[in-house]
Amino acid sequence: MFIEKIVLSKERNVTLTAMIQDVGGEYRTVTERPGIIVIPGGGYSFCSDREAEPVAMAFLNAGFDAFILRYSVGKDAVWPRPLEDYDEAMALIRERAEEWHVMADKIAVVGFSAGGHLAGAAATMAKNRPAAAILGYAVLNEDVRGCSDTAPDVTKYVDYDTCPCFLFATRTDSVVPIMNTVDMMAALAKNDVSFESHVYSFGPHGFSTAEHVVQAAGTAITERAADWVQDSIGWLKEILGDFGTKGFTKPVCKPHVSDDKGAWLSIDCSIGRLFGNPVALEVLEPVIAEMKEKIQPFSPEMTFDDMMQVLGTMKLSDLLKERGIAVEKLDAYDEQLGKLPNI
Amino acid sequence: MFIEKIVLSKERNVTLTAMIQDVGGEYRTVTERPGIIVIPGGGYSFCSDREAEPVAMAFLNAGFDAFILRYSVGKDAVWPRPLEDYDEAMALIRERAEEWHVMADKIAVVGFSAGGHLAGAAATMAKNRPAAAILGYAVLNEDVRGCSDTAPDVTKYVDYDTCPCFLFATRTDSVVPIMNTVDMMAALAKNDVSFESHVYSFGPHGFSTAEHVVQAAGTAITERAADWVQDSIGWLKEILGDFGTKGFTKPVCKPHVSDDKGAWLSIDCSIGRLFGNPVALEVLEPVIAEMKEKIQPFSPEMTFDDMMQVLGTMKLSDLLKERGIAVEKLDAYDEQLGKLPNI
Amino acid sequence: MFIEKIVLSKERNVTLTAMIQDVGGEYRTVTERPGIIVIPGGGYSFCSDREAEPVAMAFLNAGFDAFILRYSVGKDAVWPRPLEDYDEAMALIRERAEEWHVMADKIAVVGFSAGGHLAGAAATMAKNRPAAAILGYAVLNEDVRGCSDTAPDVTKYVDYDTCPCFLFATRTDSVVPIMNTVDMMAALAKNDVSFESHVYSFGPHGFSTAEHVVQAAGTAITERAADWVQDSIGWLKEILGDFGTKGFTKPVCKPHVSDDKGAWLSIDCSIGRLFGNPVALEVLEPVIAEMKEKIQPFSPEMTFDDMMQVLGTMKLSDLLKERGIAVEKLDAYDEQLGKLPNI
Amino acid sequence: MFIEKIVLSKERNVTLTAMIQDVGGEYRTVTERPGIIVIPGGGYSFCSDREAEPVAMAFLNAGFDAFILRYSVGKDAVWPRPLEDYDEAMALIRERAEEWHVMADKIAVVGFSAGGHLAGAAATMAKNRPAAAILGYAVLNEDVRGCSDTAPDVTKYVDYDTCPCFLFATRTDSVVPIMNTVDMMAALAKNDVSFESHVYSFGPHGFSTAEHVVQAAGTAITERAADWVQDSIGWLKEILGDFGTKGFTKPVCKPHVSDDKGAWLSIDCSIGRLFGNPVALEVLEPVIAEMKEKIQPFSPEMTFDDMMQVLGTMKLSDLLKERGIAVEKLDAYDEQLGKLPNI
């Protein structure tokens, strides 16, 4: 590993500290790594050390490269300065991805408190979006005004293109009300954006990783609050993939339940969506033949087409898996459909 | 252990199956046990076996007595029949608490799907309220109309007296939308009712304990979904207490962050609330004397009273703990304050 | 679930309490369950309640049927009485396996302290051997004389046919010295019998599941001591199989590293063993052809046969997996080899 | 954090890479940190990268400073060269402890395979002993001859002064036989040295942290093998202490069950040992007075002195805790006894 501290703005004291781990050699199939940008909190008035390196360590341990972003704070925090700092940092990482052996499309963010606001902004409105965002006891709704006059209500910017999010907080947080996290969940749910969330029963604001080195043993905090670290790493593996025997594996959790609103078709579009597209029908011809054979309509009067209309909102992949149809070829069909615009 | 099946209504097929474990003897200080009522789901049209005994086993294992409630379903499910079934069951358990060595004031409920709706109704509108409620992929908002024409939107009934709740679900649940769980969190947060919640990234509806005997190995579900069982047991210990060397311990998590809205005063009321009550001031006289000595106002111009006004929304207990004042006597003061009506 | 208490001997107060869970119906592919016989400790002078039902609950929760054996103690404990009690119990369960929907060949034992001695005896010298044995802070070496004049040193009876064992204890156990567990590990290792073991740093004897209902919160015991329960369940799934989407899965951990000493051949015999058997060579002909193509000897002077001699102690399955040869057909070859006596 | 690579021997390519984390400031009561020396394996012919930085990350994450030791290998590995490298490294760390804010008396070692041999040698025969040793699938018995002609059988050197050890390995390790770990346990047990050990059911040699970045997802290894990391960190906290609200806490697990063989007396000596020492009796006078009042001999004929003789091998601390005598003053008595030589 080596550590490289890059100054993004000297006058505003904006820096990116890259912690880059080795690849290849004894790491066998590990020829590049996913990355994570760590965004500490501090009410947009400072960047907390407690939410910087201790957090980086957890993700380095899991095999990620880590990048600590110290962004514009205090009088320099006028929006969209902090978001521009983020965008510049992400652009720089992607530029140097090959040199650093980082997977440019598998870089997440993790932010805390006000840093969670910035991470949430990155997820919803940045030019250079992360692949996933972890938002810890984050300021996400209009409460942001408590620490910045100019920063936006992130929940208002959630849309279909927001990246998958992992949220956590303690319910009794007396600095950032828990409604920030609840409002964000609602916004993500309404836009069918993949998320996971954990609200823990009690504990103070600012517990970082809850390792005792940052949150001393004996503090009044539920012991479950420490779970977010391993849980979020498990979640990132679902969203981004994992180190496998034959290279990095495919994600097992897609950004959306259904791909009906996406730009391209997929096997995870609804039956209605796919059957309404003549080019898709052509691609699926052999599958449909098999479906006609194996799927019995609910009643003798129903035709196959009637049946498909009834099941129209079901994802095609779900139906095929349930009935054991073309299961080994799902990836192949998915690839073919992925070349067709969703119109 | 013995199992006793009690028929609450023969015609409606309502039963309560009590699973009562031994106390005393080699169980040493365990002379009575907390209890939990298990309420299976089934869309108010049946009671699912998958959410009955397998769930009871988990809580029996943790030392609880378990009670499986099979309530009115199908044509008998007209509201408030199911809630009356619950109320009758809880009344019966409390009546026989001494005989069964169950702690009458430490009986929780755990419900799933439509059974989660009933558990939520128990938490918010029953005559005989549980001490805590675990709501699994529960129907909690107006979506309940999908399975019952007459059942109420539980989220509308949440108030200060709602018991602490533990919520869990998978985000991709295609039967009960995740907004049910999110809406409930919002209602609890707004009413300052203690809760914990876990929304897992992906998985089907109806996974029960996620043990492979109920949700087969190989199902597409995040492995974290199984965590709710041990997490909810840990949470119940925070809310109800735990088996200790000298008997059952005190709870470490109160139903509300602040006791300002409660019927009686406590050390967890805000400074403003307590200092505005002359009888409370009398009780706290020695504490206040010590506070005057040890607490430095923020500026020389400030008086002690000014300072208290600034800190008015802070809980007295938090301030005393932070400053190391009267820490050993907090319980004693809490007891004394607990006799004073909060007016 | 139902509970049936069967008296095996009225005069010696020997009983078997069967706790049988439902199958079929909503349990889908679960048409039968694995079982576990729970053998409480008590120094062969009584049977401890603390190590009976609380233990059964943990395994019931994981989907097992549980059977609590209360065996001959006190003056009735003269060896081999307790072992005969066990043998009778296991015979009875296997007789009634169909009626109870228990998998007759997937019944484990779990025993504690003196009950761990009996479980160890079951694993090494019973007529009706269990499929796996969990031995908790068990008396296993000549220390057994401290509680029984007649009982044998179990470690002396370990051989190739001993079933896989899972051992756990606390190092500071002042009743049963930790060397009992260490001696057993040594005996298992020397006989190539599959085992897993966990020696925890500190804690008293007799902690059972370490749930607070049996070992009160606040006891001086490492918190890791509670891990044996879930760890042993995970281990049983490796040894016995697990509930899968298409029925019970195959074990992933075999009783022996190599099958060279077994009665029948297998793909897990060493290359030397298999290549020395002409009938096996015939079965493996197509594999060997593929090996000749794909495996390069270490030096140009080496023939294929030389190479196989060098690799003679390696398991054939390991070599084939490493080189990607016939990987999909391993099960088929294993089945064919399994019909050939190992001579 | 900063990384400093120190060359201990240029010609033998021996280096110590110090990874030093921040203290003070926002880390509040954390003014110094415990440390751990990471000793990678490689059969004394190289130092494996897989067992260097990935391991350091895990302990950095838990709040330790980490030091990677690359020691003499190949032709330079003639014993005691590697041990001298270790001794020099530990001496250097202790010299610079103040500068680096490392607790000089709380530095552990963690070694793997041949590096586990070196860590075991450090624990048993080094000049500069570590405070605790973690030995991963380590070469510990005479098998060491397989990779070094000159290195000693570590198990032969275990004595009362060996530091507490944490051992782990997989039973099916085909490179380092499991008996290495079992022999070490036996040696530790016989010398009453604190240890914890975990032998996992199956998995290959050399799995390091078992994070997928070092041991790819899909490898045939039990999922429990990854537990050693968090388990060993929990264990180190028991042995060394932990970060608490008022500074570093006291250890809860002593190096020996009884202090009877130690150089100084303690409350954890046996009753027989303490009552046989006149100076100790003087110190304990008030305790003994209380004991005489509260402890009833087993029969009316017994005197108090008879009773103490019966309980002679029991630790005084255990008896006092059990009977609730002088419980709050145990630390004070321990301190006083600690000044008396054990003669």
mmCIF file with all atom_site columns, C-alpha atoms in Angstrom, chain C residues 195-302:
data_model
loop_
_atom_site.group_PDB
_atom_site.id
_atom_site.type_symbol
_atom_site.label_atom_id
_atom_site.label_alt_id
_atom_site.label_comp_id
_atom_site.label_asym_id
_atom_site.label_entity_id
_atom_site.label_seq_id
_atom_site.pdbx_PDB_ins_code
_atom_site.Cartn_x
_atom_site.Cartn_y
_atom_site.Cartn_z
_atom_site.occupancy
_atom_site.B_iso_or_equiv
_atom_site.pdbx_formal_charge
_atom_site.auth_seq_id
_atom_site.auth_comp_id
_atom_site.auth_asym_id
_atom_site.auth_atom_id
_atom_site.pdbx_PDB_model_num
ATOM 1   C CA . PHE C 1 195 ? -13.569 -32.402 13.433  1.00 0.00 ? 195 PHE C CA 1
ATOM 2   C CA . GLU C 1 196 ? -13.972 -28.786 14.363  1.00 0.00 ? 196 GLU C CA 1
ATOM 3   C CA . SER C 1 197 ? -13.058 -27.369 17.751  1.00 0.00 ? 197 SER C CA 1
ATOM 4   C CA . HIS C 1 198 ? -13.327 -24.134 19.686  1.00 0.00 ? 198 HIS C CA 1
ATOM 5   C CA . VAL C 1 199 ? -11.530 -23.536 22.974  1.00 0.00 ? 199 VAL C CA 1
ATOM 6   C CA . TYR C 1 200 ? -12.683 -20.202 24.411  1.00 0.00 ? 200 TYR C CA 1
ATOM 7   C CA . SER C 1 201 ? -10.399 -18.052 26.554  1.00 0.00 ? 201 SER C CA 1
ATOM 8   C CA . PHE C 1 202 ? -12.269 -18.069 29.851  1.00 0.00 ? 202 PHE C CA 1
ATOM 9   C CA . GLY C 1 203 ? -15.528 -19.032 31.504  1.00 0.00 ? 203 GLY C CA 1
ATOM 10  C CA . PRO C 1 204 ? -16.941 -21.508 33.990  1.00 0.00 ? 204 PRO C CA 1
ATOM 11  C CA . HIS C 1 205 ? -17.897 -25.137 33.443  1.00 0.00 ? 205 HIS C CA 1
ATOM 12  C CA . GLY C 1 206 ? -21.494 -25.874 32.538  1.00 0.00 ? 206 GLY C CA 1
ATOM 13  C CA . PHE C 1 207 ? -22.469 -22.807 30.540  1.00 0.00 ? 207 PHE C CA 1
ATOM 14  C CA . SER C 1 208 ? -24.796 -24.781 28.260  1.00 0.00 ? 208 SER C CA 1
ATOM 15  C CA . THR C 1 209 ? -25.924 -22.549 25.343  1.00 0.00 ? 209 THR C CA 1
ATOM 16  C CA . ALA C 1 210 ? -24.586 -19.448 27.155  1.00 0.00 ? 210 ALA C CA 1
ATOM 17  C CA . GLU C 1 211 ? -27.982 -17.852 26.574  1.00 0.00 ? 211 GLU C CA 1
ATOM 18  C CA . HIS C 1 212 ? -28.559 -15.582 29.561  1.00 0.00 ? 212 HIS C CA 1
ATOM 19  C CA . VAL C 1 213 ? -31.493 -17.688 30.674  1.00 0.00 ? 213 VAL C CA 1
ATOM 20  C CA . VAL C 1 214 ? -28.989 -20.455 31.517  1.00 0.00 ? 214 VAL C CA 1
ATOM 21  C CA . GLN C 1 215 ? -25.834 -18.402 32.092  1.00 0.00 ? 215 GLN C CA 1
ATOM 22  C CA . ALA C 1 216 ? -26.848 -15.064 33.553  1.00 0.00 ? 216 ALA C CA 1
ATOM 23  C CA . ALA C 1 217 ? -25.702 -11.795 32.001  1.00 0.00 ? 217 ALA C CA 1
ATOM 24  C CA . GLY C 1 218 ? -22.774 -10.553 34.058  1.00 0.00 ? 218 GLY C CA 1
ATOM 25  C CA . THR C 1 219 ? -21.093 -13.940 34.526  1.00 0.00 ? 219 THR C CA 1
ATOM 26  C CA . ALA C 1 220 ? -17.322 -13.888 33.982  1.00 0.00 ? 220 ALA C CA 1
ATOM 27  C CA . ILE C 1 221 ? -17.237 -15.669 30.616  1.00 0.00 ? 221 ILE C CA 1
ATOM 28  C CA . THR C 1 222 ? -15.970 -14.547 27.228  1.00 0.00 ? 222 THR C CA 1
ATOM 29  C CA . GLU C 1 223 ? -18.797 -13.476 24.953  1.00 0.00 ? 223 GLU C CA 1
ATOM 30  C CA . ARG C 1 224 ? -17.444 -15.765 22.242  1.00 0.00 ? 224 ARG C CA 1
ATOM 31  C CA . ALA C 1 225 ? -18.489 -18.819 24.288  1.00 0.00 ? 225 ALA C CA 1
ATOM 32  C CA . ALA C 1 226 ? -22.033 -18.387 22.958  1.00 0.00 ? 226 ALA C CA 1
ATOM 33  C CA . ASP C 1 227 ? -20.800 -18.826 19.379  1.00 0.00 ? 227 ASP C CA 1
ATOM 34  C CA . TRP C 1 228 ? -20.640 -22.609 19.585  1.00 0.00 ? 228 TRP C CA 1
ATOM 35  C CA . VAL C 1 229 ? -24.396 -22.903 19.077  1.00 0.00 ? 229 VAL C CA 1
ATOM 36  C CA . GLN C 1 230 ? -24.593 -21.272 15.646  1.00 0.00 ? 230 GLN C CA 1
ATOM 37  C CA . ASP C 1 231 ? -21.147 -22.574 14.723  1.00 0.00 ? 231 ASP C CA 1
ATOM 38  C CA . SER C 1 232 ? -22.143 -26.157 15.477  1.00 0.00 ? 232 SER C CA 1
ATOM 39  C CA . ILE C 1 233 ? -25.348 -25.751 13.477  1.00 0.00 ? 233 ILE C CA 1
ATOM 40  C CA . GLY C 1 234 ? -23.335 -24.434 10.527  1.00 0.00 ? 234 GLY C CA 1
ATOM 41  C CA . TRP C 1 235 ? -20.988 -27.391 10.952  1.00 0.00 ? 235 TRP C CA 1
ATOM 42  C CA . LEU C 1 236 ? -23.854 -29.904 11.036  1.00 0.00 ? 236 LEU C CA 1
ATOM 43  C CA . LYS C 1 237 ? -25.054 -28.501 7.713   1.00 0.00 ? 237 LYS C CA 1
ATOM 44  C CA . GLU C 1 238 ? -21.615 -29.143 6.247   1.00 0.00 ? 238 GLU C CA 1
ATOM 45  C CA . ILE C 1 239 ? -21.590 -32.719 7.581   1.00 0.00 ? 239 ILE C CA 1
ATOM 46  C CA . LEU C 1 240 ? -25.236 -33.698 7.021   1.00 0.00 ? 240 LEU C CA 1
ATOM 47  C CA . GLY C 1 241 ? -26.527 -31.325 4.342   1.00 0.00 ? 241 GLY C CA 1
ATOM 48  C CA . ASP C 1 242 ? -29.101 -28.540 4.501   1.00 0.00 ? 242 ASP C CA 1
ATOM 49  C CA . PHE C 1 243 ? -32.656 -27.702 3.437   1.00 0.00 ? 243 PHE C CA 1
ATOM 50  C CA . GLY C 1 244 ? -32.392 -26.590 -0.199  1.00 0.00 ? 244 GLY C CA 1
ATOM 51  C CA . THR C 1 245 ? -34.813 -25.488 -2.868  1.00 0.00 ? 245 THR C CA 1
ATOM 52  C CA . LYS C 1 246 ? -34.849 -28.994 -4.344  1.00 0.00 ? 246 LYS C CA 1
ATOM 53  C CA . GLY C 1 247 ? -34.773 -30.995 -1.127  1.00 0.00 ? 247 GLY C CA 1
ATOM 54  C CA . PHE C 1 248 ? -31.987 -31.765 1.301   1.00 0.00 ? 248 PHE C CA 1
ATOM 55  C CA . THR C 1 249 ? -28.559 -30.905 -0.084  1.00 0.00 ? 249 THR C CA 1
ATOM 56  C CA . LYS C 1 250 ? -25.416 -33.038 -0.144  1.00 0.00 ? 250 LYS C CA 1
ATOM 57  C CA . PRO C 1 251 ? -22.769 -32.652 2.564   1.00 0.00 ? 251 PRO C CA 1
ATOM 58  C CA . VAL C 1 252 ? -19.814 -30.420 1.669   1.00 0.00 ? 252 VAL C CA 1
ATOM 59  C CA . CYS C 1 253 ? -17.459 -31.827 4.315   1.00 0.00 ? 253 CYS C CA 1
ATOM 60  C CA . LYS C 1 254 ? -16.583 -35.509 4.240   1.00 0.00 ? 254 LYS C CA 1
ATOM 61  C CA . PRO C 1 255 ? -15.756 -37.568 7.344   1.00 0.00 ? 255 PRO C CA 1
ATOM 62  C CA . HIS C 1 256 ? -12.150 -38.031 6.195   1.00 0.00 ? 256 HIS C CA 1
ATOM 63  C CA . VAL C 1 257 ? -9.675  -35.985 4.208   1.00 0.00 ? 257 VAL C CA 1
ATOM 64  C CA . SER C 1 258 ? -8.806  -39.031 2.153   1.00 0.00 ? 258 SER C CA 1
ATOM 65  C CA . ASP C 1 259 ? -10.939 -42.106 1.458   1.00 0.00 ? 259 ASP C CA 1
ATOM 66  C CA . ASP C 1 260 ? -7.876  -44.346 1.176   1.00 0.00 ? 260 ASP C CA 1
ATOM 67  C CA . LYS C 1 261 ? -8.762  -46.229 4.331   1.00 0.00 ? 261 LYS C CA 1
ATOM 68  C CA . GLY C 1 262 ? -12.474 -46.596 3.554   1.00 0.00 ? 262 GLY C CA 1
ATOM 69  C CA . ALA C 1 263 ? -14.260 -49.782 2.564   1.00 0.00 ? 263 ALA C CA 1
ATOM 70  C CA . TRP C 1 264 ? -15.048 -48.502 -0.934  1.00 0.00 ? 264 TRP C CA 1
ATOM 71  C CA . LEU C 1 265 ? -13.189 -46.442 -3.483  1.00 0.00 ? 265 LEU C CA 1
ATOM 72  C CA . SER C 1 266 ? -14.063 -42.821 -4.246  1.00 0.00 ? 266 SER C CA 1
ATOM 73  C CA . ILE C 1 267 ? -12.896 -39.817 -6.183  1.00 0.00 ? 267 ILE C CA 1
ATOM 74  C CA . ASP C 1 268 ? -11.405 -38.651 -2.882  1.00 0.00 ? 268 ASP C CA 1
ATOM 75  C CA . CYS C 1 269 ? -8.917  -41.526 -2.729  1.00 0.00 ? 269 CYS C CA 1
ATOM 76  C CA . SER C 1 270 ? -5.308  -40.701 -3.504  1.00 0.00 ? 270 SER C CA 1
ATOM 77  C CA . ILE C 1 271 ? -3.993  -41.012 -7.026  1.00 0.00 ? 271 ILE C CA 1
ATOM 78  C CA . GLY C 1 272 ? -1.656  -43.770 -5.836  1.00 0.00 ? 272 GLY C CA 1
ATOM 79  C CA . ARG C 1 273 ? -4.517  -45.764 -4.385  1.00 0.00 ? 273 ARG C CA 1
ATOM 80  C CA . LEU C 1 274 ? -6.719  -45.480 -7.473  1.00 0.00 ? 274 LEU C CA 1
ATOM 81  C CA . PHE C 1 275 ? -3.965  -46.055 -10.049 1.00 0.00 ? 275 PHE C CA 1
ATOM 82  C CA . GLY C 1 276 ? -2.969  -49.198 -8.158  1.00 0.00 ? 276 GLY C CA 1
ATOM 83  C CA . ASN C 1 277 ? -6.400  -50.712 -8.671  1.00 0.00 ? 277 ASN C CA 1
ATOM 84  C CA . PRO C 1 278 ? -6.991  -52.187 -12.161 1.00 0.00 ? 278 PRO C CA 1
ATOM 85  C CA . VAL C 1 279 ? -10.799 -51.988 -11.987 1.00 0.00 ? 279 VAL C CA 1
ATOM 86  C CA . ALA C 1 280 ? -10.605 -48.355 -10.953 1.00 0.00 ? 280 ALA C CA 1
ATOM 87  C CA . LEU C 1 281 ? -8.249  -47.666 -13.846 1.00 0.00 ? 281 LEU C CA 1
ATOM 88  C CA . GLU C 1 282 ? -10.858 -49.018 -16.231 1.00 0.00 ? 282 GLU C CA 1
ATOM 89  C CA . VAL C 1 283 ? -13.554 -46.766 -14.812 1.00 0.00 ? 283 VAL C CA 1
ATOM 90  C CA . LEU C 1 284 ? -11.248 -43.785 -15.000 1.00 0.00 ? 284 LEU C CA 1
ATOM 91  C CA . GLU C 1 285 ? -10.031 -44.453 -18.553 1.00 0.00 ? 285 GLU C CA 1
ATOM 92  C CA . PRO C 1 286 ? -11.630 -41.372 -20.167 1.00 0.00 ? 286 PRO C CA 1
ATOM 93  C CA . VAL C 1 287 ? -10.417 -39.152 -17.314 1.00 0.00 ? 287 VAL C CA 1
ATOM 94  C CA . ILE C 1 288 ? -6.891  -40.462 -17.632 1.00 0.00 ? 288 ILE C CA 1
ATOM 95  C CA . ALA C 1 289 ? -6.961  -39.786 -21.358 1.00 0.00 ? 289 ALA C CA 1
ATOM 96  C CA . GLU C 1 290 ? -7.887  -36.192 -20.630 1.00 0.00 ? 290 GLU C CA 1
ATOM 97  C CA . MET C 1 291 ? -5.248  -35.949 -17.904 1.00 0.00 ? 291 MET C CA 1
ATOM 98  C CA . LYS C 1 292 ? -2.567  -37.140 -20.328 1.00 0.00 ? 292 LYS C CA 1
ATOM 99  C CA . GLU C 1 293 ? -3.515  -34.333 -22.659 1.00 0.00 ? 293 GLU C CA 1
ATOM 100 C CA . LYS C 1 294 ? -3.694  -31.564 -20.142 1.00 0.00 ? 294 LYS C CA 1
ATOM 101 C CA . ILE C 1 295 ? -1.127  -32.338 -17.494 1.00 0.00 ? 295 ILE C CA 1
ATOM 102 C CA . GLN C 1 296 ? 2.422   -31.388 -18.359 1.00 0.00 ? 296 GLN C CA 1
ATOM 103 C CA . PRO C 1 297 ? 5.063   -33.340 -16.370 1.00 0.00 ? 297 PRO C CA 1
ATOM 104 C CA . PHE C 1 298 ? 7.427   -31.148 -14.334 1.00 0.00 ? 298 PHE C CA 1
ATOM 105 C CA . SER C 1 299 ? 10.364  -31.878 -16.650 1.00 0.00 ? 299 SER C CA 1
ATOM 106 C CA . PRO C 1 300 ? 10.768  -33.189 -20.205 1.00 0.00 ? 300 PRO C CA 1
ATOM 107 C CA . GLU C 1 301 ? 12.393  -36.413 -18.970 1.00 0.00 ? 301 GLU C CA 1
ATOM 108 C CA . MET C 1 302 ? 9.357   -37.344 -16.873 1.00 0.00 ? 302 MET C CA 1
#
